[in-house]
Amino acid sequence: MMPLLSAKPWLSLVRPSRAASWALLAVLAPGYPPVHAQDNYFVTYSHELEDPGTLEISAKNITGSPKGGDAFVASALEFEYGIKTWWTSEFYLEGQTTSGQSTLFTGFRWENRIRTLRREHWINPVLYFEFANINGADKTLLEVVGHDSRADFLGRNDRQEKKREAEFKLILSSNFKGWNISENFLAEKNLANAPWEFGYALGGSRILATASSAKPCTFCRQNFAVGAEMYGGLGDRDSFGLNHTSHYAGPVVTWALPRGPELRFSPNFGLNGNSNGFLFRFTVSYEIEQFLSHPKRHSKLLKRPTS
């Protein structure tokens, strides 16, 4: 999933993310017509699901240089498929590279989202289930739960620690006058007799223009969405709350290229001493419509929340 470490620390931080992104672009960007994206966040989920029969392929990357630790790049290669209008399933392959250490495959995840209400409502609940089979070297930070902290990024890569985890989320999401507001509540349990851990993610985003232009254009306002999200841990069953937990927040910018992929960027800032000071997230994604029935392929346009 990622190249071997470069001898130069800066290149070890940048090259894996660029390589994964350009490799995905080379495979997926031969100019097919576009479709929409269902989310404008990195950690937070909205109630929008993938269209039935549509396959989305994404490379989700995160980079950081924790104080007292080594710079790293982690990637999650995501395959998301719309099974029904109310059911979306996703499969992840994950890996990371750490400066001065090693490049590792860290495991896989399988998740499912079920929309409980078929029509649009003021608040739209979605149920989420995930099984993860990862190891202790994982740094993708797809969520923060329990007492996750900066200390988790300071040790040497350790593939010996196995984490088989079940995660549940309640996703609440609303669309209003072009805005999407989403709240996620997480409960995660390591199946090796560990206590339940809890977390949250909050997000808000808006398309810059709700009316589409008559002609395709690269920098039109309707191709951009802006927003922000915040996420963090809420302790565990034995010590629920904010003590000894980490929290992050940052803006999110999404850019849907006409007849091409969708790009998403977000600088994340740690909000307390338990958090990494700065993380940078970058995603490139592409959708293939009617993947299992017709070879008709489409690139992406931003989905506009309905009022």
C-alpha positions as CSV (number, residue, x, y, z in Angstrom):
1,M,0.0,0.0,0.0
2,M,2.9,2.4,0.6
3,P,6.5,2.7,-0.6
4,L,9.5,1.8,1.4
5,L,10.8,4.5,3.8
6,S,13.1,7.1,2.4
7,A,16.3,7.9,4.2
8,K,15.2,11.5,4.5
9,P,12.7,12.2,7.3
10,W,10.7,14.8,5.4
11,L,10.3,12.4,2.4
12,S,9.3,9.6,4.7
13,L,6.4,11.9,5.9
14,V,5.2,13.0,2.4
15,R,6.0,10.3,-0.2
16,P,3.7,7.5,1.0
17,S,0.6,9.8,1.0
18,R,1.5,11.2,-2.5
19,A,2.3,7.8,-3.9
20,A,-1.0,6.3,-2.7
21,S,-3.0,9.2,-4.1
22,W,-1.3,9.4,-7.5
23,A,-1.5,5.6,-7.9
24,L,-5.2,5.8,-7.3
25,L,-5.6,8.7,-9.7
26,A,-3.6,6.9,-12.4
27,V,-5.9,3.9,-12.1
28,L,-9.2,5.7,-11.8
29,A,-9.0,9.0,-13.5
30,P,-9.4,8.3,-17.2
31,G,-12.1,10.9,-17.6
32,Y,-15.4,9.3,-16.8
33,P,-18.6,11.3,-16.2
34,P,-19.4,12.2,-12.5
35,V,-21.6,11.2,-9.5
36,H,-21.9,12.5,-5.9
37,A,-20.2,11.9,-2.6
38,Q,-22.2,11.0,0.5
39,D,-20.0,12.7,3.2
40,N,-17.9,15.8,3.5
41,Y,-16.0,14.6,6.7
42,F,-13.1,12.4,7.7
43,V,-14.3,10.9,11.0
44,T,-17.9,11.9,11.3
45,Y,-20.6,10.1,9.3
46,S,-23.8,11.6,8.0
47,H,-27.0,9.7,7.1
48,E,-26.2,9.8,3.4
49,L,-25.5,6.3,2.1
50,E,-23.9,5.0,-1.1
51,D,-26.3,4.6,-4.1
52,P,-27.2,1.0,-4.7
53,G,-24.8,-0.7,-7.1
54,T,-22.2,2.1,-6.8
55,L,-18.7,1.3,-5.7
56,E,-16.5,4.0,-4.1
57,I,-12.8,3.6,-3.8
58,S,-10.9,5.9,-1.5
59,A,-7.4,6.3,-0.2
60,K,-7.7,7.9,3.3
61,N,-4.3,9.3,4.5
62,I,-3.2,10.9,7.7
63,T,0.3,12.3,8.5
64,G,1.7,13.5,11.8
65,S,4.9,14.1,13.8
66,P,4.1,13.6,17.5
67,K,6.2,15.4,20.0
68,G,8.8,12.9,21.3
69,G,8.0,10.4,18.5
70,D,8.7,9.7,14.9
71,A,6.9,11.2,11.9
72,F,4.4,8.8,10.3
73,V,2.0,8.4,7.4
74,A,-0.9,6.0,7.7
75,S,-3.3,5.0,4.9
76,A,-6.7,3.2,4.7
77,L,-7.7,1.9,1.3
78,E,-11.5,1.8,1.4
79,F,-14.0,-0.1,-0.8
80,E,-17.5,1.1,-0.2
81,Y,-20.5,-0.5,-1.9
82,G,-24.2,0.5,-1.9
83,I,-26.1,-2.8,-1.4
84,K,-29.6,-1.3,-0.9
85,T,-30.9,2.2,-0.6
86,W,-30.9,1.6,3.2
87,W,-27.7,-0.5,3.5
88,T,-24.0,0.4,2.7
89,S,-21.1,-1.9,3.4
90,E,-17.4,-1.0,3.4
91,F,-14.1,-2.9,3.6
92,Y,-10.7,-1.3,4.6
93,L,-7.1,-2.4,4.1
94,E,-4.8,-0.4,6.3
95,G,-1.0,0.2,6.6
96,Q,1.5,2.8,7.9
97,T,5.1,3.9,7.6
98,T,7.1,5.5,10.4
99,S,10.3,7.4,9.9
100,G,13.3,5.4,11.1
101,Q,11.2,2.3,11.7
102,S,9.2,0.2,9.2
103,T,6.4,0.0,6.7
104,L,3.6,-2.3,7.9
105,F,0.3,-3.8,6.9
106,T,-1.8,-3.2,10.0
107,G,-5.0,-5.0,9.3
108,F,-8.5,-4.7,7.9
109,R,-12.0,-3.5,8.9
110,W,-15.5,-4.4,7.7
111,E,-18.3,-2.0,8.4
112,N,-22.0,-1.7,7.7
113,R,-24.4,1.2,7.9
114,I,-28.2,0.8,8.1
115,R,-30.6,3.7,7.6
116,T,-33.6,3.1,9.9
117,L,-35.9,5.6,8.2
118,R,-36.4,5.5,4.5
119,R,-37.7,9.1,4.0
120,E,-35.9,12.3,4.9
121,H,-36.7,13.6,8.4
122,W,-35.6,16.4,10.7
123,I,-33.2,14.0,12.4
124,N,-32.2,10.9,10.4
125,P,-30.8,8.0,12.5
126,V,-28.4,5.4,11.1
127,L,-27.0,2.3,12.8
128,Y,-23.4,1.4,12.3
129,F,-21.5,-1.9,13.0
130,E,-17.8,-2.6,12.4
131,F,-15.5,-5.5,13.0
132,A,-11.8,-4.6,13.0
133,N,-8.8,-7.0,12.9
134,I,-5.8,-4.8,13.4
135,N,-2.5,-4.8,15.3
136,G,-0.9,-2.4,17.7
137,A,1.0,-0.5,14.9
138,D,-2.2,0.9,13.4
139,K,-2.2,4.7,13.2
140,T,-5.0,5.5,10.8
141,L,-7.0,7.2,13.6
142,L,-10.3,6.6,11.9
143,E,-11.9,7.2,15.3
144,V,-10.8,8.2,18.8
145,V,-12.3,6.3,21.8
146,G,-11.7,5.6,25.4
147,H,-8.4,7.0,26.7
148,D,-6.6,7.0,23.3
149,S,-3.8,9.5,23.5
150,R,-0.6,10.9,22.0
151,A,1.4,8.2,23.9
152,D,0.0,5.6,21.5
153,F,2.1,7.1,18.7
154,L,5.4,7.2,20.6
155,G,6.4,3.5,20.9
156,R,8.1,1.3,18.3
157,N,5.9,-0.4,15.7
158,D,4.4,-3.5,17.3
159,R,2.6,-6.1,15.2
160,Q,2.5,-8.5,18.1
161,E,-0.4,-6.8,19.8
162,K,-3.6,-8.0,18.2
163,K,-6.8,-6.0,18.3
164,R,-10.1,-7.7,17.3
165,E,-12.7,-5.1,18.0
166,A,-16.4,-4.6,17.6
167,E,-17.7,-1.1,17.2
168,F,-21.2,0.4,17.2
169,K,-22.3,3.9,16.4
170,L,-25.5,5.8,16.5
171,I,-25.4,8.3,13.7
172,L,-27.8,11.3,13.9
173,S,-27.8,13.7,10.9
174,S,-29.9,16.6,9.7
175,N,-30.0,18.6,6.4
176,F,-31.3,22.2,6.6
177,K,-31.0,25.0,4.1
178,G,-27.9,23.5,2.4
179,W,-26.2,22.6,5.7
180,N,-25.6,19.1,7.0
181,I,-25.2,18.7,10.8
182,S,-24.1,15.3,12.1
183,E,-23.5,13.8,15.5
184,N,-22.0,10.3,16.1
185,F,-21.8,8.4,19.4
186,L,-19.4,5.5,19.5
187,A,-19.1,2.4,21.6
188,E,-16.1,0.0,21.0
189,K,-15.0,-3.2,22.6
190,N,-11.9,-5.2,22.2
191,L,-13.1,-8.8,22.1
192,A,-10.3,-10.0,24.3
193,N,-12.2,-9.3,27.6
194,A,-11.6,-5.5,27.6
195,P,-14.1,-2.9,28.9
196,W,-16.4,-0.9,26.5
197,E,-14.8,2.4,25.3
198,F,-16.7,5.4,24.2
199,G,-16.2,8.3,21.9
200,Y,-18.0,11.0,19.8
201,A,-17.7,12.9,16.5
202,L,-19.5,16.1,15.5
203,G,-19.5,17.7,12.1
204,G,-21.1,20.5,10.0
205,S,-20.7,21.2,6.3
206,R,-22.2,23.2,3.5
207,I,-21.8,23.2,-0.3
208,L,-20.7,26.7,-1.5
209,A,-23.5,26.8,-4.2
210,T,-26.6,24.8,-4.3
211,A,-27.4,25.6,-8.0
212,S,-25.4,23.8,-10.6
213,S,-23.8,25.6,-13.5
214,A,-25.0,24.7,-17.1
215,K,-21.4,23.9,-18.2
216,P,-18.8,21.8,-16.5
217,C,-16.1,23.8,-14.7
218,T,-13.3,23.0,-12.4
219,F,-13.5,25.9,-9.9
220,C,-17.2,26.5,-9.8
221,R,-18.6,27.1,-6.3
222,Q,-20.9,24.0,-6.5
223,N,-17.7,21.8,-6.7
224,F,-16.6,22.9,-3.2
225,A,-17.9,22.2,0.2
226,V,-16.5,23.6,3.5
227,G,-17.1,22.5,7.0
228,A,-15.5,21.5,10.3
229,E,-15.5,18.5,12.6
230,M,-14.6,17.6,16.2
231,Y,-14.0,14.2,17.6
232,G,-12.5,12.6,20.7
233,G,-12.8,10.0,23.5
234,L,-15.3,9.7,26.3
235,G,-13.5,7.2,28.5
236,D,-14.6,3.7,29.2
237,R,-17.1,1.7,31.2
238,D,-15.1,2.1,34.4
239,S,-14.2,5.8,34.0
240,F,-16.7,7.5,31.7
241,G,-16.0,11.2,31.0
242,L,-13.3,13.6,29.7
243,N,-10.5,12.8,32.1
244,H,-7.3,11.5,30.4
245,T,-8.9,11.6,26.9
246,S,-7.8,13.2,23.6
247,H,-9.8,15.5,21.3
248,Y,-9.2,17.0,17.9
249,A,-10.9,19.7,15.7
250,G,-10.3,21.2,12.3
251,P,-11.8,22.6,9.1
252,V,-12.6,20.4,6.2
253,V,-12.5,21.4,2.5
254,T,-13.9,19.1,-0.2
255,W,-13.3,19.6,-4.0
256,A,-15.1,17.5,-6.6
257,L,-13.2,17.7,-9.9
258,P,-15.5,17.5,-13.0
259,R,-15.1,14.2,-14.7
260,G,-12.5,13.2,-12.1
261,P,-12.0,12.2,-8.5
262,E,-13.0,14.0,-5.3
263,L,-10.3,15.5,-3.0
264,R,-10.7,16.3,0.6
265,F,-8.3,18.0,3.0
266,S,-8.3,18.7,6.7
267,P,-5.7,20.1,9.2
268,N,-6.5,18.7,12.6
269,F,-5.5,20.4,15.8
270,G,-5.1,18.7,19.2
271,L,-7.3,20.3,21.9
272,N,-5.4,19.2,25.0
273,G,-2.1,17.8,26.3
274,N,-3.2,14.2,25.6
275,S,-3.6,14.9,21.9
276,N,-1.1,15.1,19.0
277,G,-0.5,18.8,18.4
278,F,-1.1,18.6,14.6
279,L,-2.3,16.0,12.1
280,F,-3.1,16.4,8.4
281,R,-5.7,14.4,6.6
282,F,-6.0,13.9,2.9
283,T,-8.4,11.7,0.9
284,V,-8.8,11.0,-2.8
285,S,-11.9,9.1,-3.8
286,Y,-13.7,7.9,-6.9
287,E,-17.1,6.3,-7.6
288,I,-18.0,3.7,-10.2
289,E,-21.7,3.6,-10.8
290,Q,-23.6,0.4,-11.5
291,F,-20.4,-1.5,-10.7
292,L,-21.8,-5.1,-10.9
293,S,-24.4,-4.6,-13.6
294,H,-23.2,-2.1,-16.3
295,P,-19.7,-0.9,-17.0
296,K,-20.8,2.7,-16.9
297,R,-18.5,4.8,-14.8
298,H,-18.9,8.2,-13.3
299,S,-16.7,10.6,-11.4
300,K,-17.9,12.7,-8.5
301,L,-20.0,15.7,-7.8
302,L,-20.8,16.9,-4.3
303,K,-24.2,15.8,-3.0
304,R,-26.2,18.8,-1.9
305,P,-28.2,18.5,1.3
306,T,-31.8,18.9,0.9
307,S,-33.7,21.4,3.0
